[in-house]
Amino acid sequence: MTDNEQERRDKVKEMVKDARISMLTTMTADGKHVSRPMALQDVEFDGDLWFFTYSDSDLVEQIAVHPEVNVSFSDQKQNNWVSIAGQAVRTDDPAKAKELWNPFLKAWFPDGLETPNLTLVKVNGETAEYWEAAHSSKVITVLGAAKAAVTGKTPDAGENETVRL
């Protein structure tokens, strides 16, 4: 792995850490895409993403048939976006669940780690694509778009890279 590849992986890691809330997209048995908001549990992103869910959820049913998923993150504070494609699997691992648990999860899982049907979904990220805005200021971004509309020149869209995880 080159230094440049590692730098891009590190950038993806920081962007995911900053965003935290994602849209996890799966495919139904009849081939339709479904997205749902999910809170990322492990901030030490190494290519794997961890989510709590219920074992009898549509999510678990869908990844059993079609494990290919996409997880997208949007950090509106920094004007950054990340899309991660990978394979998902249900994982019943009490030690990992205990490691990842935090008190905010009680809103969705009222009995904590003892919640019936509580399980984990692990997404093994294979590739990530990210977009980092040229400017973190929304005002500058809007002014750049307005200038582009007047001049006919495409605004500076920032950095866009695809990274193998």
PDB file of C-alpha atoms in Angstrom:
ATOM      1  CA  MET A   1       0.000   0.000   0.000  1.00  0.00           C
ATOM      2  CA  THR A   2       1.342   3.410  -0.937  1.00  0.00           C
ATOM      3  CA  ASP A   3       1.393   6.427   1.358  1.00  0.00           C
ATOM      4  CA  ASN A   4      -1.244   8.056  -0.863  1.00  0.00           C
ATOM      5  CA  GLU A   5      -3.578   5.051  -0.473  1.00  0.00           C
ATOM      6  CA  GLN A   6      -3.138   5.121   3.296  1.00  0.00           C
ATOM      7  CA  GLU A   7      -3.808   8.866   3.379  1.00  0.00           C
ATOM      8  CA  ARG A   8      -7.083   8.326   1.482  1.00  0.00           C
ATOM      9  CA  ARG A   9      -8.075   5.510   3.864  1.00  0.00           C
ATOM     10  CA  ASP A  10      -7.300   7.761   6.827  1.00  0.00           C
ATOM     11  CA  LYS A  11      -9.424  10.500   5.250  1.00  0.00           C
ATOM     12  CA  VAL A  12     -12.370   8.098   4.885  1.00  0.00           C
ATOM     13  CA  LYS A  13     -11.908   7.068   8.528  1.00  0.00           C
ATOM     14  CA  GLU A  14     -12.054  10.681   9.740  1.00  0.00           C
ATOM     15  CA  MET A  15     -15.060  11.511   7.566  1.00  0.00           C
ATOM     16  CA  VAL A  16     -16.981   8.469   8.860  1.00  0.00           C
ATOM     17  CA  LYS A  17     -16.039   9.294  12.458  1.00  0.00           C
ATOM     18  CA  ASP A  18     -17.312  12.862  12.057  1.00  0.00           C
ATOM     19  CA  ALA A  19     -20.623  11.893  10.414  1.00  0.00           C
ATOM     20  CA  ARG A  20     -21.656   8.925  12.662  1.00  0.00           C
ATOM     21  CA  ILE A  21     -25.246   8.638  11.317  1.00  0.00           C
ATOM     22  CA  SER A  22     -25.610   6.749   8.070  1.00  0.00           C
ATOM     23  CA  MET A  23     -28.137   5.464   5.595  1.00  0.00           C
ATOM     24  CA  LEU A  24     -27.744   1.700   5.237  1.00  0.00           C
ATOM     25  CA  THR A  25     -29.108   0.422   1.913  1.00  0.00           C
ATOM     26  CA  THR A  26     -30.084  -3.202   1.383  1.00  0.00           C
ATOM     27  CA  MET A  27     -31.960  -5.059  -1.332  1.00  0.00           C
ATOM     28  CA  THR A  28     -35.289  -6.819  -0.848  1.00  0.00           C
ATOM     29  CA  ALA A  29     -35.936 -10.338  -2.153  1.00  0.00           C
ATOM     30  CA  ASP A  30     -37.685  -8.818  -5.186  1.00  0.00           C
ATOM     31  CA  GLY A  31     -34.739  -6.545  -6.028  1.00  0.00           C
ATOM     32  CA  LYS A  32     -35.854  -3.204  -4.601  1.00  0.00           C
ATOM     33  CA  HIS A  33     -33.416  -1.018  -2.667  1.00  0.00           C
ATOM     34  CA  VAL A  34     -34.355   0.033   0.854  1.00  0.00           C
ATOM     35  CA  SER A  35     -32.457   2.587   2.955  1.00  0.00           C
ATOM     36  CA  ARG A  36     -32.761   3.210   6.650  1.00  0.00           C
ATOM     37  CA  PRO A  37     -30.940   5.535   9.067  1.00  0.00           C
ATOM     38  CA  MET A  38     -28.483   3.742  11.342  1.00  0.00           C
ATOM     39  CA  ALA A  39     -26.105   4.990  14.025  1.00  0.00           C
ATOM     40  CA  LEU A  40     -22.549   3.775  13.610  1.00  0.00           C
ATOM     41  CA  GLN A  41     -21.302   2.078  16.784  1.00  0.00           C
ATOM     42  CA  ASP A  42     -17.572   1.729  16.282  1.00  0.00           C
ATOM     43  CA  VAL A  43     -15.763   5.015  15.690  1.00  0.00           C
ATOM     44  CA  GLU A  44     -12.416   3.292  15.160  1.00  0.00           C
ATOM     45  CA  PHE A  45     -13.311   2.565  11.545  1.00  0.00           C
ATOM     46  CA  ASP A  46     -10.959   0.030   9.977  1.00  0.00           C
ATOM     47  CA  GLY A  47     -13.132  -0.965   7.032  1.00  0.00           C
ATOM     48  CA  ASP A  48     -15.750  -2.674   9.216  1.00  0.00           C
ATOM     49  CA  LEU A  49     -18.922  -0.907  10.287  1.00  0.00           C
ATOM     50  CA  TRP A  50     -20.999  -2.127  13.237  1.00  0.00           C
ATOM     51  CA  PHE A  51     -24.711  -1.562  13.853  1.00  0.00           C
ATOM     52  CA  PHE A  52     -27.200  -2.793  16.471  1.00  0.00           C
ATOM     53  CA  THR A  53     -30.571  -4.065  15.261  1.00  0.00           C
ATOM     54  CA  TYR A  54     -33.206  -6.691  16.009  1.00  0.00           C
ATOM     55  CA  SER A  55     -32.649 -10.232  14.750  1.00  0.00           C
ATOM     56  CA  ASP A  56     -36.185 -10.339  13.317  1.00  0.00           C
ATOM     57  CA  SER A  57     -35.828  -7.044  11.410  1.00  0.00           C
ATOM     58  CA  ASP A  58     -36.233  -6.595   7.655  1.00  0.00           C
ATOM     59  CA  LEU A  59     -32.565  -5.578   7.584  1.00  0.00           C
ATOM     60  CA  VAL A  60     -31.408  -8.972   8.875  1.00  0.00           C
ATOM     61  CA  GLU A  61     -33.782 -10.803   6.532  1.00  0.00           C
ATOM     62  CA  GLN A  62     -32.550  -8.814   3.533  1.00  0.00           C
ATOM     63  CA  ILE A  63     -28.821  -9.273   4.151  1.00  0.00           C
ATOM     64  CA  ALA A  64     -29.353 -13.027   4.539  1.00  0.00           C
ATOM     65  CA  VAL A  65     -30.521 -13.082   0.898  1.00  0.00           C
ATOM     66  CA  HIS A  66     -28.457 -10.205  -0.547  1.00  0.00           C
ATOM     67  CA  PRO A  67     -25.437  -9.426   1.659  1.00  0.00           C
ATOM     68  CA  GLU A  68     -24.223  -6.647  -0.679  1.00  0.00           C
ATOM     69  CA  VAL A  69     -25.005  -3.291   0.949  1.00  0.00           C
ATOM     70  CA  ASN A  70     -24.133   0.360   0.740  1.00  0.00           C
ATOM     71  CA  VAL A  71     -23.645   2.668   3.708  1.00  0.00           C
ATOM     72  CA  SER A  72     -23.626   6.410   3.080  1.00  0.00           C
ATOM     73  CA  PHE A  73     -22.653   9.216   5.419  1.00  0.00           C
ATOM     74  CA  SER A  74     -23.309  12.939   5.142  1.00  0.00           C
ATOM     75  CA  ASP A  75     -21.518  15.453   7.336  1.00  0.00           C
ATOM     76  CA  GLN A  76     -23.295  18.723   6.634  1.00  0.00           C
ATOM     77  CA  LYS A  77     -21.066  20.650   9.036  1.00  0.00           C
ATOM     78  CA  GLN A  78     -18.021  19.936   6.875  1.00  0.00           C
ATOM     79  CA  ASN A  79     -19.851  19.433   3.535  1.00  0.00           C
ATOM     80  CA  ASN A  80     -18.412  15.910   3.243  1.00  0.00           C
ATOM     81  CA  TRP A  81     -19.993  12.717   1.955  1.00  0.00           C
ATOM     82  CA  VAL A  82     -18.852   9.080   2.046  1.00  0.00           C
ATOM     83  CA  SER A  83     -20.353   6.023   0.361  1.00  0.00           C
ATOM     84  CA  ILE A  84     -19.095   2.580   1.423  1.00  0.00           C
ATOM     85  CA  ALA A  85     -19.925  -0.602  -0.469  1.00  0.00           C
ATOM     86  CA  GLY A  86     -19.453  -3.980   1.171  1.00  0.00           C
ATOM     87  CA  GLN A  87     -20.862  -7.223   2.502  1.00  0.00           C
ATOM     88  CA  ALA A  88     -23.115  -7.375   5.568  1.00  0.00           C
ATOM     89  CA  VAL A  89     -23.621 -10.220   7.987  1.00  0.00           C
ATOM     90  CA  ARG A  90     -25.629 -10.711  11.163  1.00  0.00           C
ATOM     91  CA  THR A  91     -23.277 -11.364  14.075  1.00  0.00           C
ATOM     92  CA  ASP A  92     -24.378 -12.662  17.461  1.00  0.00           C
ATOM     93  CA  ASP A  93     -21.350 -11.762  19.549  1.00  0.00           C
ATOM     94  CA  PRO A  94     -22.170 -10.785  23.150  1.00  0.00           C
ATOM     95  CA  ALA A  95     -18.595  -9.644  23.849  1.00  0.00           C
ATOM     96  CA  LYS A  96     -18.595  -7.326  20.819  1.00  0.00           C
ATOM     97  CA  ALA A  97     -22.078  -6.046  21.722  1.00  0.00           C
ATOM     98  CA  LYS A  98     -20.854  -5.214  25.237  1.00  0.00           C
ATOM     99  CA  GLU A  99     -17.792  -3.462  23.779  1.00  0.00           C
ATOM    100  CA  LEU A 100     -19.928  -1.340  21.429  1.00  0.00           C
ATOM    101  CA  TRP A 101     -22.841  -0.610  23.769  1.00  0.00           C
ATOM    102  CA  ASN A 102     -23.527   2.960  24.849  1.00  0.00           C
ATOM    103  CA  PRO A 103     -26.363   4.397  26.984  1.00  0.00           C
ATOM    104  CA  PHE A 104     -27.967   6.298  24.085  1.00  0.00           C
ATOM    105  CA  LEU A 105     -28.952   2.967  22.518  1.00  0.00           C
ATOM    106  CA  LYS A 106     -31.555   2.428  25.267  1.00  0.00           C
ATOM    107  CA  ALA A 107     -33.898   4.670  23.263  1.00  0.00           C
ATOM    108  CA  TRP A 108     -34.160   1.866  20.659  1.00  0.00           C
ATOM    109  CA  PHE A 109     -33.259  -1.121  22.836  1.00  0.00           C
ATOM    110  CA  PRO A 110     -34.961  -0.436  26.192  1.00  0.00           C
ATOM    111  CA  ASP A 111     -33.632  -3.502  28.016  1.00  0.00           C
ATOM    112  CA  GLY A 112     -30.047  -2.711  27.094  1.00  0.00           C
ATOM    113  CA  LEU A 113     -27.907  -5.695  26.211  1.00  0.00           C
ATOM    114  CA  GLU A 114     -30.699  -7.924  27.555  1.00  0.00           C
ATOM    115  CA  THR A 115     -33.163  -6.673  24.924  1.00  0.00           C
ATOM    116  CA  PRO A 116     -34.831  -9.687  23.287  1.00  0.00           C
ATOM    117  CA  ASN A 117     -33.669 -10.295  19.690  1.00  0.00           C
ATOM    118  CA  LEU A 118     -30.791  -7.799  19.987  1.00  0.00           C
ATOM    119  CA  THR A 119     -28.091  -8.537  17.422  1.00  0.00           C
ATOM    120  CA  LEU A 120     -25.283  -6.876  15.517  1.00  0.00           C
ATOM    121  CA  VAL A 121     -24.823  -6.317  11.814  1.00  0.00           C
ATOM    122  CA  LYS A 122     -21.261  -6.077  10.624  1.00  0.00           C
ATOM    123  CA  VAL A 123     -20.523  -4.496   7.257  1.00  0.00           C
ATOM    124  CA  ASN A 124     -17.146  -5.391   5.822  1.00  0.00           C
ATOM    125  CA  GLY A 125     -16.387  -2.351   3.682  1.00  0.00           C
ATOM    126  CA  GLU A 126     -14.720  -3.154   0.372  1.00  0.00           C
ATOM    127  CA  THR A 127     -14.626   0.228  -1.330  1.00  0.00           C
ATOM    128  CA  ALA A 128     -15.390   3.781  -0.307  1.00  0.00           C
ATOM    129  CA  GLU A 129     -15.971   6.863  -2.372  1.00  0.00           C
ATOM    130  CA  TYR A 130     -15.812  10.255  -0.769  1.00  0.00           C
ATOM    131  CA  TRP A 131     -16.522  13.830  -1.701  1.00  0.00           C
ATOM    132  CA  GLU A 132     -14.932  16.600   0.289  1.00  0.00           C
ATOM    133  CA  ALA A 133     -16.220  20.072  -0.489  1.00  0.00           C
ATOM    134  CA  ALA A 134     -13.674  22.651  -1.581  1.00  0.00           C
ATOM    135  CA  HIS A 135     -15.038  24.954   1.132  1.00  0.00           C
ATOM    136  CA  SER A 136     -16.617  24.017   4.450  1.00  0.00           C
ATOM    137  CA  SER A 137     -18.543  27.298   4.442  1.00  0.00           C
ATOM    138  CA  LYS A 138     -22.062  26.964   3.012  1.00  0.00           C
ATOM    139  CA  VAL A 139     -22.016  30.658   2.078  1.00  0.00           C
ATOM    140  CA  ILE A 140     -18.875  30.226  -0.040  1.00  0.00           C
ATOM    141  CA  THR A 141     -20.327  27.079  -1.630  1.00  0.00           C
ATOM    142  CA  VAL A 142     -23.583  28.871  -2.517  1.00  0.00           C
ATOM    143  CA  LEU A 143     -21.695  31.894  -3.848  1.00  0.00           C
ATOM    144  CA  GLY A 144     -19.520  29.570  -5.960  1.00  0.00           C
ATOM    145  CA  ALA A 145     -22.626  27.938  -7.426  1.00  0.00           C
ATOM    146  CA  ALA A 146     -24.176  31.342  -8.150  1.00  0.00           C
ATOM    147  CA  LYS A 147     -20.962  32.504  -9.833  1.00  0.00           C
ATOM    148  CA  ALA A 148     -20.907  29.336 -11.923  1.00  0.00           C
ATOM    149  CA  ALA A 149     -24.501  29.918 -13.019  1.00  0.00           C
ATOM    150  CA  VAL A 150     -23.603  33.418 -14.196  1.00  0.00           C
ATOM    151  CA  THR A 151     -20.239  32.632 -15.814  1.00  0.00           C
ATOM    152  CA  GLY A 152     -21.071  29.170 -17.155  1.00  0.00           C
ATOM    153  CA  LYS A 153     -17.942  27.738 -15.505  1.00  0.00           C
ATOM    154  CA  THR A 154     -18.305  24.699 -13.268  1.00  0.00           C
ATOM    155  CA  PRO A 155     -17.604  25.541  -9.606  1.00  0.00           C
ATOM    156  CA  ASP A 156     -14.781  23.881  -7.710  1.00  0.00           C
ATOM    157  CA  ALA A 157     -16.481  20.708  -6.484  1.00  0.00           C
ATOM    158  CA  GLY A 158     -13.694  19.770  -4.105  1.00  0.00           C
ATOM    159  CA  GLU A 159     -12.027  16.384  -3.819  1.00  0.00           C
ATOM    160  CA  ASN A 160     -13.571  13.096  -4.985  1.00  0.00           C
ATOM    161  CA  GLU A 161     -11.695   9.788  -4.588  1.00  0.00           C
ATOM    162  CA  THR A 162     -12.439   6.066  -4.597  1.00  0.00           C
ATOM    163  CA  VAL A 163     -10.575   4.017  -1.994  1.00  0.00           C
ATOM    164  CA  ARG A 164     -10.113   0.243  -1.675  1.00  0.00           C
ATOM    165  CA  LEU A 165     -10.574  -0.770   1.944  1.00  0.00           C
TER     166      LEU A 165
END
